[in-house]
């Protein structure tokens, strides 16, 4: 065959191979391969490269490698074709081996390997290859930077991303659309919203990818209105709005509806539902109402905003339902605590021939957990052939949240027996159950399991460990975990502060809060609520006021939970008027806020004002709960408003549907006892559902002493000797009653009983706050200071004043 003829044949065969590549025509391609072999053209490097590309496109990796191995002369395109073949098939070890063997490399070689590593989620390895590329002197292209920036975003490695940004500026690629969008995406994933906005503004002509990334970034940081403004800008500038961008903005609507911001959540949900309806109208106007992916996005938006009526309408008019559609409906009803509807949809799904997937089961489990129907959730879980970690965690969380910690621990053990590896969520849930039961040994075993799976340094798990050890009264071990963490977030700091406060180490908790501020950590609502509780227990009004100032400075003054904690602090420190002043200024109140203020009046003997505030609460439409009635009944008791208290007690169940509990009965018994109405008190005790409570009898015994009712005092004391034999109070009170009545022999007998049973009276303490801080005094034969160093040089004071 002449060279000219051979050249024409080669070109002809190459063109035919290209057609096979484009159509993935494996049989025709193999026939062409046979023709090439018979014609003796297999030595042609160009044709062999096409054959490698053809087999790669048809996913015949072995055949591609055999062609590559038999090539007598390989050029850089041959190596690239084989490298690309391995990368597209995600055979990264083979790709790396081939990469090492390559006689020469160029920027395309490096890009191929880096992008393959990023696609396969080996982002750190991709960065390592990128650094090696730089060391060998290769200048990155726009494709290199785009892949590397994607890796930085996935790893939340903003420092590396900034370095790449600098490289892009240096080589003049920062204005490139491809690189610019990658920069925007990287900053968005790293939550550097200011940098993301600047990257967006630097784009010469932002496209739909730019706007979509910017919308996602704003929504991710809960700037939902900003995300909508971005969409309006996109629409207004004439950029094509396709089904993808509409799905993205619907995702913003869905995200806004599921945020949890206390009392503002309902408003946000309504606003996002309204925006979603507008996008729905635009979807119909642009003719996308038959797009299944977009319809599922609409379903998801309505479901997450709690508008299941609209979701039902969308679902009923779907061109075709998918498993995703059914899952969204199940998840939506689960979010609304309607387990029966969720189960109904799952049954209908199966009836129409759709097989439930992992998401279906997780949504069903979540529905059962939210509604407290753990038994049904467990039945669904037990039917799963191979539950995932998320499914295990959903059931474990249900047991833990409902207080059934024993079942949670049993299920965790079953998980281990079935060789399922716990993740960070599993460990945190089971640590919470160990803490709830005070099971120190079990908690230690979970700690050991976390060491085994290398989760001990995880912030989420560490917070659980700190909580578990604290609730088991092992603050030293909790502090050991805390101090051993390489990096701490605000949740860990909060857990340690709460742990100290739980163990009555409020001074130490306050000091740790000060250290947290010194480290530059920003306190959360939970941080402030906890440290205010410490101020309450320390009766330290000055420190509480300083924390109040810091709360105002940090913008948490309108938070309803922080506000409730502030009211509690002022009331317990005796400044009820200060508490009421703040209460009246609060823009939003919940039942906790009202309860704290009513209880504050009760604690400070201002019963009439407590009753007035209770009536104001009812008038405002706020529903009272059991705690409300404890507060107002206590106020009535302390202020002698016996008949008012009885009237409110009788109204609990009849008017408000609140079942009276032991605490409510105790308040009424205390009120009747203080007023000397012992016949009514005894009659009520005889009708009570539960009488074996020491506090009830101690309250009655105290009233008997005031009114000199010896016979009832003896009955109350005998009940207390039975229920709480080591408590010194009933012995002392009964002895004093006998002494006051001149019954010295009986008083002596009670004191001898104390000695025989080795019961000792606790000494009383008083606290006095002065310019040096809080000082504690003990009442003994002589008045003496027991802790004159308390808060003398409190770091917090210097921090606040500094």
PDB file of C-alpha atoms in Angstrom, residues 33-242:
ATOM      1  CA  UNK A  33     -10.196  -2.814  15.554  1.00  0.00           C
ATOM      2  CA  UNK A  34     -10.074  -6.190  13.759  1.00  0.00           C
ATOM      3  CA  UNK A  35      -9.776  -4.381  10.399  1.00  0.00           C
ATOM      4  CA  UNK A  36      -6.874  -2.304  11.762  1.00  0.00           C
ATOM      5  CA  UNK A  37      -5.088  -5.462  12.949  1.00  0.00           C
ATOM      6  CA  UNK A  38      -5.584  -7.254   9.577  1.00  0.00           C
ATOM      7  CA  UNK A  39      -4.373  -4.198   7.697  1.00  0.00           C
ATOM      8  CA  UNK A  40      -1.177  -4.039   9.755  1.00  0.00           C
ATOM      9  CA  UNK A  41      -2.064  -0.530  10.941  1.00  0.00           C
ATOM     10  CA  UNK A  42      -1.907  -1.342  14.670  1.00  0.00           C
ATOM     11  CA  UNK A  43       1.563   0.204  14.745  1.00  0.00           C
ATOM     12  CA  UNK A  44       0.028   3.554  13.848  1.00  0.00           C
ATOM     13  CA  UNK A  45       0.165   5.675  16.986  1.00  0.00           C
ATOM     14  CA  UNK A  46      -2.699   7.936  15.897  1.00  0.00           C
ATOM     15  CA  UNK A  47      -5.103   5.006  15.331  1.00  0.00           C
ATOM     16  CA  UNK A  48      -4.000   3.289  18.538  1.00  0.00           C
ATOM     17  CA  UNK A  49      -4.702   6.479  20.484  1.00  0.00           C
ATOM     18  CA  UNK A  50      -8.209   6.515  18.958  1.00  0.00           C
ATOM     19  CA  UNK A  51      -8.698   2.876  19.953  1.00  0.00           C
ATOM     20  CA  UNK A  52      -7.677   3.626  23.559  1.00  0.00           C
ATOM     21  CA  UNK A  53     -10.144   6.530  23.579  1.00  0.00           C
ATOM     22  CA  UNK A  54     -12.866   4.315  22.040  1.00  0.00           C
ATOM     23  CA  UNK A  55     -12.508   1.543  24.638  1.00  0.00           C
ATOM     24  CA  UNK A  56     -12.352   4.143  27.397  1.00  0.00           C
ATOM     25  CA  UNK A  57     -15.648   5.699  26.227  1.00  0.00           C
ATOM     26  CA  UNK A  58     -17.253   2.244  26.169  1.00  0.00           C
ATOM     27  CA  UNK A  59     -15.902   1.474  29.700  1.00  0.00           C
ATOM     28  CA  UNK A  60     -13.733  -1.414  28.454  1.00  0.00           C
ATOM     29  CA  UNK A  61     -10.711  -0.478  30.567  1.00  0.00           C
ATOM     30  CA  UNK A  62      -8.871  -3.794  30.126  1.00  0.00           C
ATOM     31  CA  UNK A  63      -9.106  -3.605  26.330  1.00  0.00           C
ATOM     32  CA  UNK A  64      -7.857   0.002  26.376  1.00  0.00           C
ATOM     33  CA  UNK A  65      -4.861  -1.015  28.475  1.00  0.00           C
ATOM     34  CA  UNK A  66      -4.017  -3.930  26.139  1.00  0.00           C
ATOM     35  CA  UNK A  67      -4.016  -1.596  23.135  1.00  0.00           C
ATOM     36  CA  UNK A  68      -1.866   0.865  25.071  1.00  0.00           C
ATOM     37  CA  UNK A  69       0.626  -1.840  26.128  1.00  0.00           C
ATOM     38  CA  UNK A  70       1.093  -3.081  22.516  1.00  0.00           C
ATOM     39  CA  UNK A  71       1.806   0.360  21.086  1.00  0.00           C
ATOM     40  CA  UNK A  72       5.384   0.339  19.732  1.00  0.00           C
ATOM     41  CA  UNK A  73       5.620   4.113  19.937  1.00  0.00           C
ATOM     42  CA  UNK A  74       3.700   6.103  22.509  1.00  0.00           C
ATOM     43  CA  UNK A  75       3.442   9.877  22.456  1.00  0.00           C
ATOM     44  CA  UNK A  76       2.119  12.187  25.159  1.00  0.00           C
ATOM     45  CA  UNK A  77      -1.402  11.854  23.736  1.00  0.00           C
ATOM     46  CA  UNK A  78      -1.199   8.080  24.223  1.00  0.00           C
ATOM     47  CA  UNK A  79      -0.329   8.515  27.884  1.00  0.00           C
ATOM     48  CA  UNK A  80      -3.056  11.121  28.288  1.00  0.00           C
ATOM     49  CA  UNK A  81      -5.648   8.870  26.657  1.00  0.00           C
ATOM     50  CA  UNK A  82      -4.831   6.020  29.061  1.00  0.00           C
ATOM     51  CA  UNK A  83      -4.633   8.327  32.076  1.00  0.00           C
ATOM     52  CA  UNK A  84      -7.990   9.841  31.155  1.00  0.00           C
ATOM     53  CA  UNK A  85      -9.410   6.318  30.774  1.00  0.00           C
ATOM     54  CA  UNK A  86      -8.391   5.375  34.334  1.00  0.00           C
ATOM     55  CA  UNK A  87      -9.586   8.691  35.756  1.00  0.00           C
ATOM     56  CA  UNK A  88     -13.017   8.485  34.142  1.00  0.00           C
ATOM     57  CA  UNK A  89     -13.385   4.946  35.512  1.00  0.00           C
ATOM     58  CA  UNK A  90     -12.320   6.202  38.992  1.00  0.00           C
ATOM     59  CA  UNK A  91      -9.400   3.731  39.013  1.00  0.00           C
ATOM     60  CA  UNK A  92      -7.226   6.262  40.774  1.00  0.00           C
ATOM     61  CA  UNK A  93      -4.503   3.891  41.975  1.00  0.00           C
ATOM     62  CA  UNK A  94      -3.907   2.723  38.384  1.00  0.00           C
ATOM     63  CA  UNK A  95      -4.063   6.355  37.257  1.00  0.00           C
ATOM     64  CA  UNK A  96      -1.423   7.359  39.793  1.00  0.00           C
ATOM     65  CA  UNK A  97       0.881   4.479  38.812  1.00  0.00           C
ATOM     66  CA  UNK A  98       0.577   5.478  35.153  1.00  0.00           C
ATOM     67  CA  UNK A  99       1.156   9.117  36.098  1.00  0.00           C
ATOM     68  CA  UNK A 100       4.421   8.181  37.840  1.00  0.00           C
ATOM     69  CA  UNK A 101       5.578   6.145  34.782  1.00  0.00           C
ATOM     70  CA  UNK A 102       4.949   8.960  32.288  1.00  0.00           C
ATOM     71  CA  UNK A 103       8.146  10.041  30.532  1.00  0.00           C
ATOM     72  CA  UNK A 104       6.891  13.597  30.213  1.00  0.00           C
ATOM     73  CA  UNK A 105       4.035  15.621  31.644  1.00  0.00           C
ATOM     74  CA  UNK A 106       2.323  18.868  30.814  1.00  0.00           C
ATOM     75  CA  UNK A 107      -0.400  20.975  32.445  1.00  0.00           C
ATOM     76  CA  UNK A 108      -3.124  18.776  30.937  1.00  0.00           C
ATOM     77  CA  UNK A 109      -1.589  15.717  32.661  1.00  0.00           C
ATOM     78  CA  UNK A 110      -1.704  17.376  36.064  1.00  0.00           C
ATOM     79  CA  UNK A 111      -5.220  18.744  35.466  1.00  0.00           C
ATOM     80  CA  UNK A 112      -6.534  15.305  34.513  1.00  0.00           C
ATOM     81  CA  UNK A 113      -5.323  13.717  37.752  1.00  0.00           C
ATOM     82  CA  UNK A 114      -6.315  16.653  39.999  1.00  0.00           C
ATOM     83  CA  UNK A 115      -9.865  16.876  38.598  1.00  0.00           C
ATOM     84  CA  UNK A 116     -10.304  13.079  38.910  1.00  0.00           C
ATOM     85  CA  UNK A 117      -9.253  13.190  42.568  1.00  0.00           C
ATOM     86  CA  UNK A 118     -11.678  16.049  43.266  1.00  0.00           C
ATOM     87  CA  UNK A 119     -14.547  14.233  41.501  1.00  0.00           C
ATOM     88  CA  UNK A 120     -13.872  11.138  43.629  1.00  0.00           C
ATOM     89  CA  UNK A 121     -13.839  13.285  46.814  1.00  0.00           C
ATOM     90  CA  UNK A 122     -10.126  12.813  47.479  1.00  0.00           C
ATOM     91  CA  UNK A 123      -9.762  16.561  47.920  1.00  0.00           C
ATOM     92  CA  UNK A 124      -6.686  16.512  50.163  1.00  0.00           C
ATOM     93  CA  UNK A 125      -4.829  14.242  47.713  1.00  0.00           C
ATOM     94  CA  UNK A 126      -5.830  16.619  44.936  1.00  0.00           C
ATOM     95  CA  UNK A 127      -4.233  19.507  46.867  1.00  0.00           C
ATOM     96  CA  UNK A 128      -1.071  17.427  47.414  1.00  0.00           C
ATOM     97  CA  UNK A 129      -0.824  16.826  43.649  1.00  0.00           C
ATOM     98  CA  UNK A 130      -1.403  20.545  43.038  1.00  0.00           C
ATOM     99  CA  UNK A 131       1.470  21.447  45.389  1.00  0.00           C
ATOM    100  CA  UNK A 132       3.709  18.938  43.570  1.00  0.00           C
ATOM    101  CA  UNK A 133       2.714  20.538  40.264  1.00  0.00           C
ATOM    102  CA  UNK A 134       3.790  23.958  41.577  1.00  0.00           C
ATOM    103  CA  UNK A 135       7.113  22.566  42.816  1.00  0.00           C
ATOM    104  CA  UNK A 136       7.862  21.184  39.341  1.00  0.00           C
ATOM    105  CA  UNK A 137       7.351  24.636  37.868  1.00  0.00           C
ATOM    106  CA  UNK A 138       4.094  24.125  35.974  1.00  0.00           C
ATOM    107  CA  UNK A 139       1.802  27.139  35.716  1.00  0.00           C
ATOM    108  CA  UNK A 140      -1.804  26.241  36.597  1.00  0.00           C
ATOM    109  CA  UNK A 141      -4.511  26.808  34.018  1.00  0.00           C
ATOM    110  CA  UNK A 142      -8.105  27.888  34.579  1.00  0.00           C
ATOM    111  CA  UNK A 143      -9.069  24.201  34.823  1.00  0.00           C
ATOM    112  CA  UNK A 144      -6.404  23.568  37.468  1.00  0.00           C
ATOM    113  CA  UNK A 145      -7.537  26.470  39.633  1.00  0.00           C
ATOM    114  CA  UNK A 146     -11.218  25.596  39.263  1.00  0.00           C
ATOM    115  CA  UNK A 147     -10.584  22.022  40.465  1.00  0.00           C
ATOM    116  CA  UNK A 148      -8.296  23.109  43.310  1.00  0.00           C
ATOM    117  CA  UNK A 149     -10.745  25.793  44.478  1.00  0.00           C
ATOM    118  CA  UNK A 150     -13.491  23.171  44.479  1.00  0.00           C
ATOM    119  CA  UNK A 151     -11.284  20.985  46.705  1.00  0.00           C
ATOM    120  CA  UNK A 152     -10.629  23.931  49.060  1.00  0.00           C
ATOM    121  CA  UNK A 153     -14.360  24.534  49.356  1.00  0.00           C
ATOM    122  CA  UNK A 154     -15.094  20.882  50.099  1.00  0.00           C
ATOM    123  CA  UNK A 155     -12.372  20.855  52.788  1.00  0.00           C
ATOM    124  CA  UNK A 156     -13.427  24.308  54.092  1.00  0.00           C
ATOM    125  CA  UNK A 157      -9.755  25.236  53.687  1.00  0.00           C
ATOM    126  CA  UNK A 158     -10.083  28.964  53.139  1.00  0.00           C
ATOM    127  CA  UNK A 159      -6.334  29.605  53.599  1.00  0.00           C
ATOM    128  CA  UNK A 160      -5.451  27.404  50.638  1.00  0.00           C
ATOM    129  CA  UNK A 161      -8.321  29.008  48.715  1.00  0.00           C
ATOM    130  CA  UNK A 162      -6.894  32.463  49.350  1.00  0.00           C
ATOM    131  CA  UNK A 163      -3.482  31.262  48.118  1.00  0.00           C
ATOM    132  CA  UNK A 164      -5.114  30.064  44.882  1.00  0.00           C
ATOM    133  CA  UNK A 165      -6.885  33.412  44.630  1.00  0.00           C
ATOM    134  CA  UNK A 166      -3.491  35.119  44.827  1.00  0.00           C
ATOM    135  CA  UNK A 167      -2.094  32.804  42.116  1.00  0.00           C
ATOM    136  CA  UNK A 168      -5.110  33.575  39.907  1.00  0.00           C
ATOM    137  CA  UNK A 169      -4.462  37.333  40.272  1.00  0.00           C
ATOM    138  CA  UNK A 170      -0.730  36.836  39.590  1.00  0.00           C
ATOM    139  CA  UNK A 171      -1.248  34.940  36.321  1.00  0.00           C
ATOM    140  CA  UNK A 172      -4.220  37.056  35.217  1.00  0.00           C
ATOM    141  CA  UNK A 173      -6.989  34.462  35.589  1.00  0.00           C
ATOM    142  CA  UNK A 174      -8.952  36.160  38.387  1.00  0.00           C
ATOM    143  CA  UNK A 175     -11.310  37.764  35.842  1.00  0.00           C
ATOM    144  CA  UNK A 176     -11.875  34.471  34.026  1.00  0.00           C
ATOM    145  CA  UNK A 177     -15.517  33.396  34.348  1.00  0.00           C
ATOM    146  CA  UNK A 178     -14.601  29.768  35.080  1.00  0.00           C
ATOM    147  CA  UNK A 179     -12.101  30.705  37.836  1.00  0.00           C
ATOM    148  CA  UNK A 180     -14.299  33.528  39.156  1.00  0.00           C
ATOM    149  CA  UNK A 181     -17.245  31.200  39.691  1.00  0.00           C
ATOM    150  CA  UNK A 182     -14.954  28.677  41.387  1.00  0.00           C
ATOM    151  CA  UNK A 183     -13.654  31.425  43.723  1.00  0.00           C
ATOM    152  CA  UNK A 184     -17.205  32.449  44.531  1.00  0.00           C
ATOM    153  CA  UNK A 185     -18.180  28.836  45.249  1.00  0.00           C
ATOM    154  CA  UNK A 186     -15.104  28.277  47.438  1.00  0.00           C
ATOM    155  CA  UNK A 187     -15.741  31.347  49.600  1.00  0.00           C
ATOM    156  CA  UNK A 188     -19.417  30.421  49.867  1.00  0.00           C
ATOM    157  CA  UNK A 189     -18.641  26.897  51.108  1.00  0.00           C
ATOM    158  CA  UNK A 190     -16.152  28.347  53.608  1.00  0.00           C
ATOM    159  CA  UNK A 191     -18.909  30.728  54.801  1.00  0.00           C
ATOM    160  CA  UNK A 192     -16.774  33.775  54.000  1.00  0.00           C
ATOM    161  CA  UNK A 193     -19.781  35.674  52.686  1.00  0.00           C
ATOM    162  CA  UNK A 194     -18.008  39.031  52.452  1.00  0.00           C
ATOM    163  CA  UNK A 195     -15.299  37.483  50.245  1.00  0.00           C
ATOM    164  CA  UNK A 196     -17.956  35.654  48.204  1.00  0.00           C
ATOM    165  CA  UNK A 197     -19.785  38.950  47.565  1.00  0.00           C
ATOM    166  CA  UNK A 198     -16.521  40.623  46.484  1.00  0.00           C
ATOM    167  CA  UNK A 199     -15.742  37.676  44.175  1.00  0.00           C
ATOM    168  CA  UNK A 200     -19.224  38.053  42.679  1.00  0.00           C
ATOM    169  CA  UNK A 201     -18.758  41.795  42.193  1.00  0.00           C
ATOM    170  CA  UNK A 202     -15.389  41.181  40.477  1.00  0.00           C
ATOM    171  CA  UNK A 203     -17.046  39.058  37.773  1.00  0.00           C
ATOM    172  CA  UNK A 204     -17.251  41.023  34.543  1.00  0.00           C
ATOM    173  CA  UNK A 205     -20.399  39.238  33.341  1.00  0.00           C
ATOM    174  CA  UNK A 206     -21.901  36.962  36.021  1.00  0.00           C
ATOM    175  CA  UNK A 207     -23.889  34.076  34.572  1.00  0.00           C
ATOM    176  CA  UNK A 208     -26.571  31.752  35.945  1.00  0.00           C
ATOM    177  CA  UNK A 209     -23.869  29.690  37.727  1.00  0.00           C
ATOM    178  CA  UNK A 210     -22.621  32.823  39.520  1.00  0.00           C
ATOM    179  CA  UNK A 211     -26.088  33.882  40.649  1.00  0.00           C
ATOM    180  CA  UNK A 212     -27.043  30.375  41.749  1.00  0.00           C
ATOM    181  CA  UNK A 213     -23.851  30.042  43.823  1.00  0.00           C
ATOM    182  CA  UNK A 214     -24.441  33.450  45.396  1.00  0.00           C
ATOM    183  CA  UNK A 215     -28.047  32.583  46.253  1.00  0.00           C
ATOM    184  CA  UNK A 216     -26.897  29.359  47.887  1.00  0.00           C
ATOM    185  CA  UNK A 217     -24.211  31.178  49.886  1.00  0.00           C
ATOM    186  CA  UNK A 218     -26.670  33.738  51.249  1.00  0.00           C
ATOM    187  CA  UNK A 219     -29.246  31.076  52.096  1.00  0.00           C
ATOM    188  CA  UNK A 220     -26.593  28.951  53.824  1.00  0.00           C
ATOM    189  CA  UNK A 221     -25.922  31.821  56.244  1.00  0.00           C
ATOM    190  CA  UNK A 222     -29.654  32.401  56.790  1.00  0.00           C
ATOM    191  CA  UNK A 223     -29.736  35.554  54.653  1.00  0.00           C
ATOM    192  CA  UNK A 224     -32.836  34.347  52.870  1.00  0.00           C
ATOM    193  CA  UNK A 225     -34.082  37.803  51.864  1.00  0.00           C
ATOM    194  CA  UNK A 226     -30.653  38.544  50.375  1.00  0.00           C
ATOM    195  CA  UNK A 227     -30.861  35.340  48.354  1.00  0.00           C
ATOM    196  CA  UNK A 228     -34.234  36.421  46.960  1.00  0.00           C
ATOM    197  CA  UNK A 229     -32.857  39.836  46.041  1.00  0.00           C
ATOM    198  CA  UNK A 230     -30.083  38.038  44.162  1.00  0.00           C
ATOM    199  CA  UNK A 231     -32.658  36.024  42.217  1.00  0.00           C
ATOM    200  CA  UNK A 232     -34.610  39.181  41.361  1.00  0.00           C
ATOM    201  CA  UNK A 233     -31.376  40.795  40.155  1.00  0.00           C
ATOM    202  CA  UNK A 234     -30.634  37.742  38.007  1.00  0.00           C
ATOM    203  CA  UNK A 235     -34.114  37.837  36.523  1.00  0.00           C
ATOM    204  CA  UNK A 236     -33.971  41.592  36.010  1.00  0.00           C
ATOM    205  CA  UNK A 237     -30.617  41.544  34.166  1.00  0.00           C
ATOM    206  CA  UNK A 238     -32.052  39.247  31.515  1.00  0.00           C
ATOM    207  CA  UNK A 239     -30.037  36.150  32.363  1.00  0.00           C
ATOM    208  CA  UNK A 240     -31.829  33.030  31.235  1.00  0.00           C
ATOM    209  CA  UNK A 241     -33.846  31.540  34.098  1.00  0.00           C
ATOM    210  CA  UNK A 242     -33.932  27.797  33.535  1.00  0.00           C
TER     211      UNK A 242
END
